[in-house]
Amino acid sequence: MTEVNDTEGSEPSGDTRPVVRSLHRAVCVPLGEAPDDRAFMRVFYPAAPTGSDSERLTGTIPPMRSDAPMPVVVFLGGVNIGSDTYRWLAVELATRGVLAVTFDHVGALTPGTSGLSPGLDLGALVPDAFGTRPSATVVGPVLEALQEIAADGLLAGLVDCDRVALGGHSAGATVALLNARPEWFPGVRAVFSYAGHTVPVDALGHPPDTVLAVGPVPALLVSGELDGIISASADRYGVEPGSVGHSPVHRTFTDGVHAPTAAYEVVLAGANHLAICNPEDPTTARGFLESTPMVDPQLSRSAFVEVLAAFLARHLGADPSADPVAVAAGLPAVASVDSRG
């Protein structure tokens, strides 16, 4: 594992929020074959600029420590979607006292193809193997790197590796939901997703109508009303594309999260599959299948962050009285909210 002693992030915006900077690391992915055996991660943190010569010469700015140690979000992106499209989210979380980790990893997608991947071992998802080992290939190395970062260096003492939430978008959300298991990844206490679900593709060989179990931690599932990509992909699950009633995210909420685990489902009004991507990259992934959003994506992203912040505050221990349902119900960009547990 290598570390770049440099930071990047947001510039002061004229408001009272902290400056956000980021730390870069490269980690080994044991299940990958060279050259696909590396992932490149960034840890976003609230910084406390001092104006020192060291900052001027190195670009390295020390962190704010008033809230140390801080909970962590490890975010897994969608297939062929670069992590920079989620940088806005990482910055938002860091301003709210949550360290945010993103990464880029090129790996196998399907037999014979590769691309930007959230890190997925498909062999761990077939019926005989599911539940016996992690299907996430990058989460473990990232969490190991965080242990090292927490112990030594710029962010020493700032990282609370016992308060981790896995989160993700699209396929990355699926990987997060399926692998949010403390028995595999100690310290994981919550999971959240946007446009992700745990209904397996037919090719994996599960019986019809299977919904794979979400990890046994509190779960927040967010989706858009107008998800064109999930709709266009329905035939992967034995359903005619565009069929009314194909709602794998809702089925994950009803059948994939098992009692007594707390679960929340939030549907964003007029939002599509890529609503949380900013900027969206039209040169890659499957955005050409997307529905036209009926709500300004900025409003969708703002609603997503507000609900997510309440969820993390409640379930990572910062504010057990935080109420994601009440927050969601008060937002015009939210079409519906449900919860149980």
Tab-separated table of C-alpha atoms in Angstrom:
chain	number	residue	atom	x	y	z
A	1	MET	CA	0.000	0.000	0.000
A	2	THR	CA	1.312	3.425	-0.900
A	3	GLU	CA	0.296	6.871	0.268
A	4	VAL	CA	0.511	10.174	-1.537
A	5	ASN	CA	1.279	12.924	0.952
A	6	ASP	CA	-1.021	15.408	-0.739
A	7	THR	CA	-4.579	16.514	-0.356
A	8	GLU	CA	-7.296	17.824	-2.601
A	9	GLY	CA	-10.844	18.890	-2.043
A	10	SER	CA	-13.216	21.786	-1.858
A	11	GLU	CA	-12.172	25.402	-1.617
A	12	PRO	CA	-13.727	27.798	0.901
A	13	SER	CA	-17.186	28.709	-0.370
A	14	GLY	CA	-17.880	31.837	1.663
A	15	ASP	CA	-20.127	30.019	4.157
A	16	THR	CA	-19.303	28.721	7.616
A	17	ARG	CA	-18.801	25.114	6.606
A	18	PRO	CA	-15.338	23.608	7.018
A	19	VAL	CA	-12.854	23.420	4.196
A	20	VAL	CA	-12.739	19.817	2.963
A	21	ARG	CA	-9.543	18.165	1.817
A	22	SER	CA	-8.657	14.605	0.847
A	23	LEU	CA	-5.902	12.079	1.348
A	24	HIS	CA	-4.944	9.636	-1.421
A	25	ARG	CA	-3.883	5.999	-1.040
A	26	ALA	CA	-3.340	2.985	-3.264
A	27	VAL	CA	-4.337	-0.411	-1.885
A	28	CYS	CA	-3.769	-3.961	-3.061
A	29	VAL	CA	-6.810	-6.029	-4.027
A	30	PRO	CA	-5.809	-9.635	-3.286
A	31	LEU	CA	-8.448	-11.234	-5.527
A	32	GLY	CA	-7.406	-9.175	-8.535
A	33	GLU	CA	-4.809	-10.214	-11.086
A	34	ALA	CA	-2.208	-7.695	-12.229
A	35	PRO	CA	-2.739	-5.063	-13.439
A	36	ASP	CA	-6.230	-5.151	-11.884
A	37	ASP	CA	-4.922	-5.719	-8.361
A	38	ARG	CA	-5.021	-2.116	-7.189
A	39	ALA	CA	-7.636	0.359	-6.036
A	40	PHE	CA	-7.065	4.070	-5.573
A	41	MET	CA	-8.904	5.557	-2.624
A	42	ARG	CA	-9.495	9.051	-1.289
A	43	VAL	CA	-10.366	9.937	2.286
A	44	PHE	CA	-12.234	13.248	2.542
A	45	TYR	CA	-11.973	15.101	5.848
A	46	PRO	CA	-12.804	18.520	7.332
A	47	ALA	CA	-9.618	20.556	7.446
A	48	ALA	CA	-8.322	23.332	9.681
A	49	PRO	CA	-6.034	25.579	7.605
A	50	THR	CA	-3.379	27.455	9.558
A	51	GLY	CA	-1.655	29.312	6.728
A	52	SER	CA	1.660	27.699	7.611
A	53	ASP	CA	4.658	27.420	5.317
A	54	SER	CA	4.222	23.649	5.418
A	55	GLU	CA	0.730	23.950	3.970
A	56	ARG	CA	1.944	26.348	1.304
A	57	LEU	CA	4.793	24.072	0.233
A	58	THR	CA	3.119	20.660	0.477
A	59	GLY	CA	-0.612	21.299	-0.004
A	60	THR	CA	-1.215	19.173	3.087
A	61	ILE	CA	-3.679	20.768	5.516
A	62	PRO	CA	-4.271	19.283	8.970
A	63	PRO	CA	-7.735	18.077	9.951
A	64	MET	CA	-10.204	19.589	12.346
A	65	ARG	CA	-10.149	17.521	15.516
A	66	SER	CA	-13.078	18.936	17.460
A	67	ASP	CA	-15.239	15.899	16.624
A	68	ALA	CA	-12.525	13.233	16.728
A	69	PRO	CA	-12.832	10.350	16.308
A	70	MET	CA	-15.231	10.632	13.385
A	71	PRO	CA	-17.503	7.987	11.829
A	72	VAL	CA	-16.725	6.792	8.320
A	73	VAL	CA	-18.641	6.177	5.099
A	74	VAL	CA	-17.074	3.898	2.488
A	75	PHE	CA	-18.858	4.594	-0.803
A	76	LEU	CA	-18.935	2.161	-3.742
A	77	GLY	CA	-19.709	3.619	-7.154
A	78	GLY	CA	-21.624	2.145	-10.051
A	79	VAL	CA	-20.152	0.173	-12.934
A	80	ASN	CA	-18.004	2.367	-15.192
A	81	ILE	CA	-18.792	5.457	-13.122
A	82	GLY	CA	-15.708	7.259	-11.846
A	83	SER	CA	-15.494	8.228	-8.205
A	84	ASP	CA	-15.191	11.924	-9.026
A	85	THR	CA	-18.893	12.003	-9.857
A	86	TYR	CA	-19.534	11.313	-6.159
A	87	ARG	CA	-17.013	13.841	-4.859
A	88	TRP	CA	-19.800	16.316	-4.112
A	89	LEU	CA	-21.334	13.728	-1.751
A	90	ALA	CA	-18.032	13.030	-0.027
A	91	VAL	CA	-17.543	16.763	0.533
A	92	GLU	CA	-21.070	17.146	1.913
A	93	LEU	CA	-20.517	14.302	4.361
A	94	ALA	CA	-17.157	15.638	5.492
A	95	THR	CA	-18.667	19.049	6.235
A	96	ARG	CA	-21.148	17.240	8.484
A	97	GLY	CA	-18.532	15.431	10.531
A	98	VAL	CA	-18.360	12.135	8.628
A	99	LEU	CA	-15.150	10.984	6.961
A	100	ALA	CA	-15.973	9.851	3.424
A	101	VAL	CA	-14.021	7.329	1.371
A	102	THR	CA	-14.348	6.815	-2.378
A	103	PHE	CA	-12.248	4.636	-4.658
A	104	ASP	CA	-11.605	3.688	-8.273
A	105	HIS	CA	-10.861	0.093	-9.232
A	106	VAL	CA	-10.601	-1.482	-12.675
A	107	GLY	CA	-11.589	-5.128	-12.552
A	108	ALA	CA	-13.606	-7.890	-14.178
A	109	LEU	CA	-17.246	-7.036	-14.824
A	110	THR	CA	-18.479	-10.094	-16.705
A	111	PRO	CA	-16.426	-12.946	-18.184
A	112	GLY	CA	-14.120	-11.392	-20.756
A	113	THR	CA	-14.898	-7.767	-19.918
A	114	SER	CA	-13.424	-5.292	-17.472
A	115	GLY	CA	-14.024	-1.721	-16.435
A	116	LEU	CA	-14.529	0.493	-13.425
A	117	SER	CA	-15.947	-1.810	-10.794
A	118	PRO	CA	-17.157	-1.546	-7.199
A	119	GLY	CA	-15.169	-4.737	-6.630
A	120	LEU	CA	-17.378	-7.808	-6.962
A	121	ASP	CA	-16.682	-11.542	-6.797
A	122	LEU	CA	-19.608	-13.008	-8.742
A	123	GLY	CA	-18.608	-16.495	-7.630
A	124	ALA	CA	-19.606	-15.563	-4.087
A	125	LEU	CA	-23.183	-14.865	-5.218
A	126	VAL	CA	-24.132	-18.226	-6.744
A	127	PRO	CA	-26.607	-20.256	-4.661
A	128	ASP	CA	-24.084	-22.654	-3.121
A	129	ALA	CA	-21.692	-19.875	-2.113
A	130	PHE	CA	-23.941	-16.977	-1.137
A	131	GLY	CA	-23.508	-16.021	2.497
A	132	THR	CA	-20.345	-18.056	3.019
A	133	ARG	CA	-17.871	-15.319	2.112
A	134	PRO	CA	-17.836	-11.659	1.085
A	135	SER	CA	-18.628	-10.824	-2.525
A	136	ALA	CA	-16.945	-7.421	-2.053
A	137	THR	CA	-13.289	-7.516	-3.107
A	138	VAL	CA	-12.225	-3.928	-2.368
A	139	VAL	CA	-14.056	-3.165	0.888
A	140	GLY	CA	-11.683	-5.274	2.983
A	141	PRO	CA	-8.474	-3.667	1.679
A	142	VAL	CA	-9.990	-0.194	2.093
A	143	LEU	CA	-10.970	-0.909	5.697
A	144	GLU	CA	-7.480	-2.261	6.401
A	145	ALA	CA	-6.001	0.937	4.981
A	146	LEU	CA	-8.290	2.975	7.216
A	147	GLN	CA	-6.956	1.107	10.244
A	148	GLU	CA	-3.452	2.195	9.271
A	149	ILE	CA	-4.558	5.763	8.577
A	150	ALA	CA	-6.263	5.858	11.981
A	151	ALA	CA	-3.068	4.757	13.717
A	152	ASP	CA	-0.426	6.918	12.078
A	153	GLY	CA	-0.019	9.984	9.886
A	154	LEU	CA	-2.095	13.039	9.088
A	155	LEU	CA	-5.431	11.585	10.235
A	156	ALA	CA	-4.157	9.592	13.221
A	157	GLY	CA	-6.773	9.536	15.949
A	158	LEU	CA	-9.443	10.984	13.664
A	159	VAL	CA	-10.872	7.793	12.134
A	160	ASP	CA	-13.374	5.730	14.134
A	161	CYS	CA	-13.095	2.314	12.513
A	162	ASP	CA	-15.814	0.999	14.835
A	163	ARG	CA	-18.437	3.315	13.304
A	164	VAL	CA	-18.490	2.569	9.589
A	165	ALA	CA	-21.341	2.739	7.093
A	166	LEU	CA	-21.092	1.117	3.684
A	167	GLY	CA	-22.906	2.992	0.939
A	168	GLY	CA	-23.177	2.834	-2.790
A	169	HIS	CA	-24.851	3.674	-6.064
A	170	SER	CA	-26.323	1.214	-8.569
A	171	ALA	CA	-24.141	-1.928	-8.677
A	172	GLY	CA	-21.983	-0.439	-5.938
A	173	ALA	CA	-25.100	-0.133	-3.798
A	174	THR	CA	-25.822	-3.812	-4.352
A	175	VAL	CA	-22.311	-4.740	-3.224
A	176	ALA	CA	-22.698	-2.540	-0.148
A	177	LEU	CA	-26.088	-4.016	0.777
A	178	LEU	CA	-24.906	-7.612	0.433
A	179	ASN	CA	-21.667	-7.112	2.347
A	180	ALA	CA	-22.737	-4.961	5.297
A	181	ARG	CA	-21.995	-7.800	7.675
A	182	PRO	CA	-20.017	-7.161	10.863
A	183	GLU	CA	-18.898	-10.796	10.922
A	184	TRP	CA	-17.022	-10.104	7.679
A	185	PHE	CA	-16.152	-6.465	8.206
A	186	PRO	CA	-16.024	-5.530	11.904
A	187	GLY	CA	-17.009	-1.952	12.537
A	188	VAL	CA	-19.724	-1.826	9.864
A	189	ARG	CA	-22.840	-0.586	11.625
A	190	ALA	CA	-25.103	0.690	8.819
A	191	VAL	CA	-25.625	0.559	5.061
A	192	PHE	CA	-27.267	2.880	2.544
A	193	SER	CA	-27.945	2.774	-1.173
A	194	TYR	CA	-29.158	4.811	-4.106
A	195	ALA	CA	-30.683	2.890	-7.035
A	196	GLY	CA	-29.427	-0.424	-5.675
A	197	HIS	CA	-31.156	-3.687	-4.801
A	198	THR	CA	-30.469	-7.342	-3.987
A	199	VAL	CA	-32.625	-9.143	-6.556
A	200	PRO	CA	-30.121	-11.468	-8.294
A	201	VAL	CA	-29.800	-11.672	-12.057
A	202	ASP	CA	-31.126	-14.890	-13.572
A	203	ALA	CA	-27.625	-15.885	-14.705
A	204	LEU	CA	-26.560	-16.531	-11.100
A	205	GLY	CA	-28.958	-19.470	-10.894
A	206	HIS	CA	-31.156	-18.539	-7.946
A	207	PRO	CA	-34.821	-19.633	-7.930
A	208	PRO	CA	-37.353	-17.186	-9.394
A	209	ASP	CA	-38.472	-14.367	-7.089
A	210	THR	CA	-35.369	-14.623	-4.905
A	211	VAL	CA	-34.342	-11.542	-2.959
A	212	LEU	CA	-30.913	-11.896	-1.385
A	213	ALA	CA	-30.555	-10.850	2.238
A	214	VAL	CA	-29.206	-7.422	3.092
A	215	GLY	CA	-26.585	-7.388	5.833
A	216	PRO	CA	-28.009	-7.337	9.395
A	217	VAL	CA	-27.453	-3.626	10.072
A	218	PRO	CA	-29.790	-0.617	9.726
A	219	ALA	CA	-30.432	0.036	6.036
A	220	LEU	CA	-31.508	3.101	4.060
A	221	LEU	CA	-32.686	2.421	0.497
A	222	VAL	CA	-33.208	5.476	-1.707
A	223	SER	CA	-34.385	5.399	-5.310
A	224	GLY	CA	-35.804	7.673	-7.975
A	225	GLU	CA	-39.356	7.557	-9.314
A	226	LEU	CA	-38.091	7.598	-12.914
A	227	ASP	CA	-35.234	5.087	-12.918
A	228	GLY	CA	-34.789	4.354	-16.610
A	229	ILE	CA	-31.741	2.132	-16.163
A	230	ILE	CA	-33.376	-0.316	-13.754
A	231	SER	CA	-36.433	-0.397	-16.022
A	232	ALA	CA	-34.334	-1.067	-19.137
A	233	SER	CA	-32.445	-3.858	-17.354
A	234	ALA	CA	-35.505	-5.854	-16.302
A	235	ASP	CA	-34.792	-8.745	-18.671
A	236	ARG	CA	-31.730	-9.615	-16.586
A	237	TYR	CA	-34.282	-10.704	-13.979
A	238	GLY	CA	-36.699	-12.504	-16.281
A	239	VAL	CA	-39.014	-9.509	-16.678
A	240	GLU	CA	-39.923	-7.627	-19.850
A	241	PRO	CA	-38.047	-4.286	-19.954
A	242	GLY	CA	-40.327	-1.433	-18.974
A	243	SER	CA	-42.833	-3.722	-17.263
A	244	VAL	CA	-45.077	-2.043	-14.721
A	245	GLY	CA	-44.466	-3.428	-11.265
A	246	HIS	CA	-40.770	-4.237	-11.698
A	247	SER	CA	-39.588	-2.675	-8.445
A	248	PRO	CA	-36.467	-4.481	-7.207
A	249	VAL	CA	-35.537	-1.675	-4.794
A	250	HIS	CA	-38.930	-1.902	-3.099
A	251	ARG	CA	-38.691	-5.699	-2.991
A	252	THR	CA	-35.315	-5.363	-1.301
A	253	PHE	CA	-36.938	-3.170	1.351
A	254	THR	CA	-39.851	-5.557	1.911
A	255	ASP	CA	-38.102	-8.921	1.524
A	256	GLY	CA	-34.350	-8.353	1.704
A	257	VAL	CA	-34.057	-6.538	5.038
A	258	HIS	CA	-34.977	-9.002	7.752
A	259	ALA	CA	-36.595	-8.100	11.076
A	260	PRO	CA	-35.716	-6.742	13.578
A	261	THR	CA	-33.236	-4.692	11.537
A	262	ALA	CA	-34.275	-1.057	11.056
A	263	ALA	CA	-35.041	-0.243	7.429
A	264	TYR	CA	-36.013	2.909	5.555
A	265	GLU	CA	-37.213	3.313	1.962
A	266	VAL	CA	-37.220	6.780	0.407
A	267	VAL	CA	-38.368	7.489	-3.160
A	268	LEU	CA	-37.271	10.791	-4.693
A	269	ALA	CA	-39.927	12.520	-6.790
A	270	GLY	CA	-39.121	12.784	-10.494
A	271	ALA	CA	-35.544	11.563	-10.007
A	272	ASN	CA	-33.735	9.099	-12.247
A	273	HIS	CA	-30.978	6.510	-11.789
A	274	LEU	CA	-28.107	8.963	-12.175
A	275	ALA	CA	-29.558	11.756	-10.053
A	276	ILE	CA	-26.710	11.551	-7.537
A	277	CYS	CA	-24.014	11.726	-10.240
A	278	ASN	CA	-22.540	15.208	-10.533
A	279	PRO	CA	-21.061	15.707	-13.014
A	280	GLU	CA	-22.548	12.920	-15.079
A	281	ASP	CA	-20.138	11.425	-17.625
A	282	PRO	CA	-21.952	10.603	-20.908
A	283	THR	CA	-18.902	8.843	-22.405
A	284	THR	CA	-19.219	5.748	-20.219
A	285	ALA	CA	-21.724	3.573	-18.336
A	286	ARG	CA	-25.359	3.312	-19.492
A	287	GLY	CA	-26.725	6.809	-19.120
A	288	PHE	CA	-28.157	6.582	-22.645
A	289	LEU	CA	-30.895	4.367	-21.161
A	290	GLU	CA	-31.876	6.969	-18.621
A	291	SER	CA	-35.222	8.676	-18.151
A	292	THR	CA	-35.412	12.454	-18.272
A	293	PRO	CA	-35.669	13.762	-14.706
A	294	MET	CA	-38.778	15.744	-13.864
A	295	VAL	CA	-37.147	17.438	-10.863
A	296	ASP	CA	-33.931	19.460	-10.845
A	297	PRO	CA	-31.242	16.874	-9.970
A	298	GLN	CA	-29.704	19.381	-7.557
A	299	LEU	CA	-32.904	19.233	-5.495
A	300	SER	CA	-32.771	15.438	-5.594
A	301	ARG	CA	-29.164	15.432	-4.425
A	302	SER	CA	-29.944	17.865	-1.622
A	303	ALA	CA	-32.821	15.693	-0.423
A	304	PHE	CA	-30.639	12.601	-0.574
A	305	VAL	CA	-27.973	14.254	1.578
A	306	GLU	CA	-30.453	15.524	4.159
A	307	VAL	CA	-32.046	12.103	4.632
A	308	LEU	CA	-28.675	10.353	4.604
A	309	ALA	CA	-27.250	12.723	7.214
A	310	ALA	CA	-30.146	11.983	9.561
A	311	PHE	CA	-29.767	8.237	8.985
A	312	LEU	CA	-26.035	8.319	9.713
A	313	ALA	CA	-26.506	10.503	12.785
A	314	ARG	CA	-29.052	8.077	14.187
A	315	HIS	CA	-27.280	4.826	13.420
A	316	LEU	CA	-23.607	5.747	13.748
A	317	GLY	CA	-24.217	7.199	17.174
A	318	ALA	CA	-23.768	10.945	16.734
A	319	ASP	CA	-27.436	11.729	17.455
A	320	PRO	CA	-29.702	8.771	18.293
A	321	SER	CA	-32.691	11.133	18.281
A	322	ALA	CA	-32.230	11.985	14.586
A	323	ASP	CA	-35.279	10.904	12.575
A	324	PRO	CA	-34.735	10.097	8.872
A	325	VAL	CA	-38.475	9.591	8.364
A	326	ALA	CA	-39.372	13.028	9.698
A	327	VAL	CA	-36.619	14.636	7.635
A	328	ALA	CA	-37.753	12.869	4.450
A	329	ALA	CA	-41.410	13.675	5.049
A	330	GLY	CA	-40.601	17.376	5.202
A	331	LEU	CA	-38.773	17.536	1.869
A	332	PRO	CA	-40.686	18.492	-1.324
A	333	ALA	CA	-38.295	16.390	-3.426
A	334	VAL	CA	-39.370	13.203	-1.616
A	335	ALA	CA	-42.314	11.325	-3.141
A	336	SER	CA	-42.693	8.721	-0.391
A	337	VAL	CA	-41.020	7.358	2.718
A	338	ASP	CA	-41.557	4.146	4.643
A	339	SER	CA	-39.798	2.500	7.560
A	340	ARG	CA	-39.907	-0.407	9.944
A	341	GLY	CA	-37.894	-1.819	12.804
